[in-house]
Structures are given as structure tokens and as C-alpha cells.
């Protein structure tokens, strides 16, 4: 039998492997890359291929939404931050070609856009168009909180987020919904059990870790990197909103359980008080918002929201909190101009300031000013007849948005700790007899006002 030359065999094997490798490269470049969007040419001037990919993915996505008349707008914090630095130049620039890709080529894994739910109805058409362009997509749904209430927990699901992935970049489309407090809301991004958690790096998303609440933005159509896109007219204001947008839902399930143990007061007096309290809260919110003063639901009003999703009918007042750093001298005249006369003023800006305004009938508005220390926050109280001072200590907290009596309003994010500090571990049990000097769990004696200061720190009208 003739002996086989090993060198010839090795040469044939090497040649076969080379041919196969070249075929794979050809197939990937001219078929898979076109189908899946894996490779883009190095366009956009001097930008690298990776930078160009981001720009092309955004262009494809905007083309898909435009073809279906879907009015998306840019909310990506990184890009809006870059735009904000050049906003005046962008507003005044002509629509000529850009010399470089400055914004949409910025290094990032996602570009984030927003969509108002009521402005589109043709989801299937967009998804089919995206697929034809090579996008892979993921749709995230969850329950619609707008349909929940004390009488019913609907469980109806709505689309909250879409992820469109092409090549090495992804588009995050956040769906915003209008709520009864005349604001926009987006839901959390929670993956169902069967979903691919490796589809994208979800932890890097700017929106979706928590629900968010926003004012309705005024939009501006601009040309950026040769792409026409809508952006918030005031990017810096929107970026500030992003930092403080976290939203907490009212706990309807827990409220229903509460009312099973303690039936709600449906008397005419209770109904009338809640009506007046709601009107007073709306007026107070409008007055403080016009002044640019941040406030939150405090004391019994906060307890009512957290425990029973409503105003506590036997509380007889509306309680708000304001950080003393946000105090403005215009607060008193602004409330008086709104038709709420000053009932009393206790303390001073430097120490234990407290204001009370008279609302309709016997309903009053109490505003407590909070002071920050290294490890806690406190507000003060004053007994008018004795000049005694009191201090109420709270653990440090941050502020979130919620919806209460059809109003977008702030509450402490760490609501349970806030409520427990004020009302103790038995906060779930209604108490109709309440002494502000001794009943709160966090009250402390804080000395006595000097008699020569009483005219300034104890003012009753």
C-alpha cells in the first residue's frame, strides 16, 4: 500500500480550514450583519465604528416611530446633560449638516426615549417595522394603578417599558401615563419570571428601578447630529425632576384591611370635613408651588395617606412639613392673599417655627418647619400659655411623590419609619384622643421660651 505523505495531508487540512473560515466571514458580513444589524459602516465623520453604531441605531428607531407617526421624545439623562450645555446654540442653529457626531455618539449602552400612552395605539405596526429593521424587542407590562381603589384592586396590566436592541446598542422606550393629579407617571421595570434577564444590562437603565412622577413637559423640536428629535424645552429642569422623581403608590390593599377592622366614618360630618380638607390641601399646594417651596404631608395627614389612603375624619386639620432651609418670608402674605388668615405663629426661623392658618369652617392648616441635625431631623412645638417648648425627633428621610386626594404631593420615602417615630408601633390603631404635648412617641421637652421673647415667638390671632 502506497505511503501517504503527511505534509500533503496537513497542507490540505490547512487549506480546507482557511476556505471555511473565509466563508464564515463572508456569510457573517453580508448576511447576518444585514439581518441583525451587527455591523455598520464607519460614518459620521471621524467617529469610530462603535460610536457610529449608536447613532445608526437611534436613526433607525426614529425612522420606525416616524413612519407610524408616534411622537417620542428624548429623556436620556446623559444626552440631555450634553445638550443642556449647548442649548442656546442648538436652539439658534440652522439645520445644516453637523461637522461631528457629538451627542448620539456619546459612550453609553442605551438611549432613552419617552412616549405618552394616549398618543399611540398601533403597537403591532411599530414592533413589526422594528423587526424588519433587525431590532429584537422586549415588552414589559405590569398592573395599572390608576384602576385601583378602596373598592377594587383591578389587576389590569398595561405596557410600561419597551426595549429595542440592535447590534451593540439598545433603545429604552418609557411609556408615560396621565394621572388624575394632572401629572405624568411611569411604572417600574419588573421582569416576569420567563423573561430573558440577559437581554440587556437592565441595571444600567436610568428609568424603571422605581415608578416616577413628572410634570407635563413642553417639548422642543431640534436637529441634533443631523437627526430631528423632540426634547424637553428646558433640559436642566427635566434633569432636576429625574433626580427627585421616585413615586410611591397608596397602599390600597392595606387600607382595605384597615377598614375591615375599623369601619370608615361615613357620617355627614366626616364627608364634609374630608371635602374641606381636600380643598384646603389643594389650595395650600398651589400657594406653596407658586412660591417654589417644597413641602410634604406630615403628622396626621401623612398617617391618613399611609394607613387608609384618605384624610382621617377626626383629625380636624391638614398637616404639612417644610424644611427650614426652604422657608420664605412670602409664605404668610401668600396664604393670606389666598384667603387663609394666619391663626398663630410660634417660634422663629432659627428655632421651632410653626405656622397655622384658618381654613373653611373649623378646618385649619398647620405647617411645621423641620431642622436637620447630623443624625436626625426635628420640628418644634410651643405651648402658648406657658411658653414651654417641645421637640419631635425623626430619623433622616428623603422625599418621594405620591397621589393623594387627586393631587401630586410629596411624602417621606421612608414613610413607615416616619410614621412610627411619630405614632409608635401601634400606629395602625386609630386614636381619637390625642395630646400633641404627650401622645407622640418622639416628643421631648425642649426648655421654655424666655419671657422677653414671648411677643415674637408666641403670636395668636
XYZ file of C-alpha atoms in Angstrom:
461
model
C 0.000 0.000 0.000
C 1.366 3.399 -1.012
C 2.517 5.532 1.936
C 0.568 8.828 2.453
C 2.673 11.971 2.576
C 1.926 13.662 5.937
C 2.922 17.094 4.659
C 0.393 16.891 1.853
C -2.370 15.910 4.289
C -1.520 18.791 6.609
C -1.483 21.241 3.706
C -4.906 20.055 2.517
C -6.359 20.330 6.011
C -4.964 23.860 6.439
C -6.323 24.937 3.069
C -9.776 23.498 3.888
C -9.842 25.308 7.265
C -8.851 28.584 5.611
C -11.582 28.276 2.981
C -14.160 27.505 5.672
C -13.039 30.494 7.768
C -13.279 32.829 4.767
C -16.749 31.509 4.033
C -17.837 32.179 7.644
C -16.513 35.740 7.486
C -18.282 36.332 4.175
C -21.542 34.887 5.480
C -21.409 36.957 8.677
C -20.577 40.198 6.887
C -23.027 40.003 4.026
C -25.925 38.115 5.614
C -26.003 38.077 9.400
C -24.779 41.657 9.780
C -27.518 42.948 7.491
C -30.172 40.836 9.151
C -29.269 41.556 12.769
C -27.671 44.957 12.454
C -24.381 43.634 13.790
C -22.084 45.830 11.690
C -22.403 49.414 10.492
C -20.090 51.336 8.275
C -17.880 53.979 9.831
C -19.990 57.008 9.107
C -20.395 60.338 10.869
C -17.054 61.902 10.088
C -14.189 60.900 12.332
C -16.217 58.826 14.759
C -15.267 55.199 15.438
C -17.398 52.285 14.309
C -18.832 51.795 17.814
C -19.790 55.479 18.062
C -21.360 55.244 14.626
C -23.379 52.205 15.681
C -25.100 54.178 18.434
C -26.016 56.950 16.006
C -27.328 54.482 13.408
C -29.447 52.610 15.970
C -31.047 55.884 17.092
C -31.632 56.857 13.465
C -33.299 53.514 12.722
C -35.514 53.783 15.798
C -36.572 57.349 14.983
C -37.313 56.232 11.444
C -39.541 53.433 12.724
C -41.509 55.712 15.071
C -41.785 58.434 12.435
C -43.190 56.003 9.880
C -46.062 55.287 12.289
C -46.474 58.918 13.448
C -45.505 58.033 17.019
C -44.320 61.210 18.814
C -41.483 60.025 21.031
C -39.207 62.474 22.823
C -35.706 62.185 24.224
C -35.328 61.791 28.007
C -31.865 60.234 28.150
C -30.103 61.941 31.106
C -26.605 61.621 29.659
C -27.501 63.110 26.275
C -29.770 65.788 27.751
C -26.899 66.786 30.032
C -24.696 67.325 26.983
C -27.476 69.136 25.142
C -28.166 71.409 28.104
C -24.629 72.807 27.916
C -25.227 73.818 24.288
C -28.966 74.501 24.433
C -28.818 78.120 23.261
C -26.588 77.192 20.320
C -28.847 74.250 19.437
C -31.976 76.419 19.541
C -30.478 79.028 17.246
C -28.520 76.795 14.877
C -29.607 76.138 11.298
C -30.486 72.650 10.093
C -27.294 72.211 8.106
C -25.156 69.059 8.452
C -23.262 68.632 11.722
C -19.477 68.548 11.443
C -19.293 65.763 14.042
C -21.479 63.354 15.991
C -21.359 64.930 19.436
C -24.462 63.716 21.260
C -25.834 60.443 19.963
C -22.316 59.037 19.590
C -21.522 59.562 23.283
C -20.460 56.309 25.012
C -23.440 54.524 26.563
C -25.320 51.224 26.330
C -28.813 52.728 25.958
C -30.599 55.729 24.546
C -33.824 56.525 26.390
C -36.981 57.952 24.860
C -40.449 58.625 26.285
C -43.888 58.113 24.833
C -47.277 59.329 26.078
C -49.673 56.412 26.129
C -52.616 58.359 24.712
C -50.647 59.428 21.620
C -50.357 55.974 20.057
C -52.500 52.896 19.525
C -50.637 50.861 16.896
C -48.132 48.849 18.851
C -48.165 45.893 16.457
C -47.198 48.036 13.476
C -44.196 49.556 15.282
C -42.952 46.188 16.508
C -43.224 44.646 13.014
C -41.363 47.572 11.467
C -38.668 47.296 14.134
C -38.264 43.580 13.438
C -37.836 44.248 9.712
C -35.054 46.691 10.564
C -33.281 43.977 12.564
C -34.353 45.017 16.074
C -35.026 42.493 18.776
C -37.544 43.772 21.319
C -38.870 43.125 24.774
C -42.147 44.402 26.223
C -42.605 44.843 29.976
C -46.132 45.047 31.399
C -47.468 45.453 34.919
C -50.677 46.386 36.722
C -52.380 49.702 36.123
C -52.506 51.518 39.491
C -54.937 54.108 38.119
C -57.702 51.497 38.281
C -57.067 50.557 41.906
C -59.108 51.939 44.760
C -60.536 51.092 48.147
C -63.423 49.288 46.447
C -61.452 47.336 43.872
C -57.940 46.129 43.011
C -58.258 45.569 39.274
C -55.036 43.760 38.371
C -55.371 45.002 34.765
C -51.941 45.130 33.096
C -50.612 47.849 30.801
C -47.354 48.243 28.820
C -44.782 50.194 30.837
C -41.459 49.747 29.038
C -40.112 48.557 25.679
C -36.515 47.622 24.936
C -35.385 47.618 21.286
C -31.945 46.060 20.747
C -29.906 46.341 17.554
C -26.237 45.399 17.287
C -24.459 46.543 20.457
C -26.909 49.299 21.367
C -30.423 49.401 22.775
C -33.306 51.851 22.878
C -35.283 52.105 26.112
C -38.781 53.413 25.449
C -40.566 54.504 28.647
C -44.358 54.765 28.460
C -45.842 57.678 30.435
C -49.453 57.809 31.601
C -51.510 60.816 32.637
C -52.982 60.560 36.123
C -55.787 62.366 37.897
C -53.446 64.774 39.674
C -52.624 66.297 36.254
C -49.129 64.836 36.040
C -47.298 62.086 34.161
C -46.376 58.742 35.691
C -44.241 55.814 34.576
C -44.200 52.425 36.210
C -41.356 50.237 37.469
C -39.480 47.862 35.204
C -40.121 44.423 36.703
C -39.294 41.373 34.602
C -41.659 38.427 34.544
C -40.244 35.048 35.545
C -39.985 33.762 31.966
C -38.154 36.828 30.581
C -34.517 36.835 29.492
C -32.615 38.709 32.183
C -29.552 38.843 29.952
C -31.355 40.578 27.104
C -29.663 43.849 28.120
C -27.924 45.211 31.209
C -31.133 46.211 32.973
C -29.293 47.592 35.995
C -27.823 50.340 33.830
C -31.211 51.719 32.837
C -31.899 55.241 34.092
C -35.665 54.726 34.348
C -37.559 51.812 35.830
C -35.908 50.983 39.131
C -38.785 52.877 40.752
C -42.018 54.385 39.460
C -41.635 58.075 38.641
C -43.799 61.209 38.571
C -43.197 64.225 36.323
C -44.802 67.457 35.272
C -46.086 67.520 31.706
C -43.121 68.777 29.671
C -43.212 71.417 26.988
C -41.365 69.929 24.026
C -38.966 71.452 21.522
C -38.128 70.014 18.094
C -34.399 70.320 17.395
C -31.828 68.971 14.971
C -29.037 67.088 16.744
C -26.314 65.170 14.928
C -28.380 65.509 11.732
C -31.371 63.853 13.399
C -34.612 65.661 14.192
C -35.797 64.840 17.693
C -38.091 66.275 20.336
C -36.582 67.160 23.712
C -37.911 68.836 26.887
C -37.800 72.592 26.239
C -35.896 73.094 29.490
C -33.482 70.140 29.786
C -31.995 71.296 33.098
C -35.432 71.388 34.767
C -36.235 67.917 33.463
C -32.893 66.562 34.700
C -33.656 68.018 38.134
C -37.011 66.224 38.069
C -35.271 62.937 37.266
C -33.257 63.172 40.489
C -36.387 63.542 42.624
C -38.989 61.610 40.632
C -39.474 58.491 42.769
C -43.164 57.726 43.258
C -44.975 55.741 45.969
C -48.431 54.280 45.405
C -51.099 54.481 48.036
C -51.381 51.118 49.820
C -54.951 50.237 48.890
C -54.658 46.593 49.908
C -53.553 47.534 53.426
C -56.179 50.293 53.599
C -58.936 47.812 52.787
C -57.682 45.527 55.559
C -57.665 48.503 57.934
C -61.284 49.373 57.179
C -62.330 45.767 57.742
C -61.115 46.144 61.318
C -62.140 49.767 61.762
C -65.091 50.687 59.513
C -64.812 54.092 57.911
C -66.788 57.021 59.262
C -69.446 57.724 56.657
C -71.297 60.393 58.601
C -72.211 63.711 57.023
C -69.718 65.482 59.291
C -66.901 63.188 58.158
C -67.799 63.595 54.483
C -67.976 67.367 54.851
C -64.654 67.531 56.691
C -62.875 65.475 54.053
C -64.286 67.708 51.342
C -62.990 70.825 53.120
C -59.633 69.198 53.898
C -59.175 68.241 50.242
C -59.974 71.777 49.101
C -57.596 73.235 51.703
C -54.780 70.885 50.698
C -55.180 71.779 47.012
C -55.115 75.498 47.839
C -52.052 75.095 50.063
C -50.243 73.090 47.370
C -50.976 75.740 44.750
C -49.830 78.550 47.045
C -46.564 76.868 48.021
C -45.855 75.718 44.460
C -46.239 79.291 43.201
C -43.604 80.286 45.766
C -41.318 77.411 44.771
C -41.442 75.948 48.302
C -41.187 72.164 48.663
C -43.477 70.557 51.235
C -44.746 67.127 52.219
C -47.654 65.506 54.042
C -46.820 65.352 57.731
C -48.294 64.181 61.045
C -51.927 63.035 60.833
C -52.281 63.831 57.135
C -49.307 61.585 56.341
C -50.698 58.875 58.626
C -54.057 59.063 56.846
C -52.406 58.622 53.440
C -50.207 55.728 54.566
C -52.749 53.863 56.693
C -56.075 54.384 54.954
C -55.420 56.255 51.674
C -57.629 59.099 52.849
C -57.956 62.015 55.233
C -58.567 60.944 58.840
C -62.017 62.454 59.536
C -61.484 63.123 63.250
C -58.126 64.895 62.749
C -59.767 68.300 62.107
C -56.717 69.770 60.362
C -54.281 69.404 57.465
C -50.604 68.965 58.371
C -47.663 69.847 56.107
C -43.902 69.754 56.627
C -41.282 72.107 55.159
C -37.526 72.092 55.652
C -36.470 75.336 57.332
C -33.905 75.851 54.572
C -36.859 76.317 52.180
C -38.581 78.937 54.344
C -39.530 82.173 52.604
C -40.841 85.349 54.202
C -43.504 85.457 51.470
C -45.285 82.388 52.865
C -47.541 84.220 55.335
C -48.676 87.014 52.969
C -49.175 84.464 50.150
C -51.568 82.390 52.273
C -53.383 85.482 53.487
C -53.806 86.608 49.883
C -55.216 83.147 49.093
C -57.912 83.704 51.722
C -56.307 81.817 54.616
C -55.728 84.160 57.576
C -52.890 83.461 59.987
C -54.219 81.749 63.127
C -50.966 81.563 65.060
C -47.215 81.821 64.641
C -44.991 80.050 67.154
C -41.205 80.058 67.362
C -38.837 81.783 64.972
C -36.881 80.875 61.872
C -33.839 79.901 63.954
C -35.823 77.662 66.299
C -39.123 75.727 66.328
C -41.052 77.745 63.724
C -44.667 76.693 63.288
C -47.500 78.383 61.355
C -51.228 77.767 61.445
C -53.794 79.172 59.003
C -57.572 79.147 59.266
C -59.366 77.323 56.511
C -63.050 76.979 55.791
C -65.172 76.388 58.895
C -63.207 74.767 61.682
C -60.570 73.192 59.420
C -57.080 74.617 59.847
C -53.757 74.226 58.066
C -50.708 73.528 60.238
C -47.246 73.961 58.731
C -44.321 72.523 60.689
C -40.772 73.531 59.825
C -38.109 70.841 60.125
C -34.497 71.294 61.217
C -31.687 68.957 60.159
C -29.001 67.707 62.534
C -26.149 65.275 61.872
C -28.129 62.140 62.732
C -31.772 63.204 62.902
C -34.406 65.740 61.837
C -36.781 67.545 64.192
C -39.613 70.018 64.354
C -40.707 72.075 67.323
C -43.865 72.867 69.264
C -44.826 75.635 71.648
C -47.436 75.774 74.423
C -48.883 79.277 74.254
C -49.988 79.695 77.876
C -46.726 78.530 79.489
C -44.073 79.203 76.853
C -42.902 75.590 77.113
C -41.037 74.235 74.100
C -41.231 70.717 72.682
C -39.170 68.873 70.113
C -40.247 65.962 67.870
C -37.397 63.778 66.582
C -37.460 61.844 63.299
C -34.881 59.618 61.612
C -33.438 61.218 58.484
C -35.635 60.803 55.435
C -35.875 61.697 51.763
C -38.929 62.805 49.793
C -40.983 60.926 47.214
C -44.071 61.756 45.197
C -47.471 60.188 45.659
C -51.070 60.885 44.675
C -53.456 61.903 47.447
C -56.995 63.281 47.053
C -56.290 63.767 43.316
C -53.130 65.742 43.987
C -49.500 65.029 43.194
C -47.816 65.652 46.524
C -44.663 64.665 48.421
C -44.367 62.257 51.342
C -41.324 60.877 53.178
C -39.945 57.959 51.139
C -39.201 56.155 54.395
C -42.839 56.537 55.379
C -43.038 53.650 57.845
C -40.096 54.940 59.902
C -41.547 58.455 59.764
C -44.990 57.317 60.955
C -43.583 55.011 63.628
C -41.418 57.819 65.001
C -44.500 59.993 65.449
C -47.132 57.416 66.393
C -45.201 54.439 67.734
C -45.557 50.731 66.874
C -49.361 50.879 67.319
C -49.880 53.441 64.543
C -52.360 51.098 62.847
C -54.828 51.514 65.716
C -56.993 54.677 65.460
C -56.704 57.099 68.394
C -59.340 59.825 68.687
C -57.981 61.447 71.837
C -54.592 62.968 71.086
C -52.481 65.341 73.177
C -49.767 66.912 71.000
C -47.608 67.548 74.105
C -47.534 63.953 75.399
C -49.092 61.472 72.951
C -46.422 61.443 70.183
C -43.752 58.754 70.637
C -40.993 61.148 69.573
C -41.810 64.172 71.734
C -39.212 65.690 74.068
C -39.256 68.706 76.362
C -37.068 71.434 74.926
C -36.963 74.141 77.590
C -39.028 77.316 77.899
C -39.080 80.459 75.768
C -37.635 83.480 77.644
C -40.461 85.773 78.755
C -38.923 88.756 76.965
C -39.259 86.855 73.642
C -42.892 85.872 74.009
C -44.214 88.754 71.912
C -42.153 87.470 68.989
C -42.370 83.689 69.416
C -45.975 83.344 70.624
C -48.306 85.194 68.278
C -52.009 84.308 68.285
C -54.559 85.983 66.018
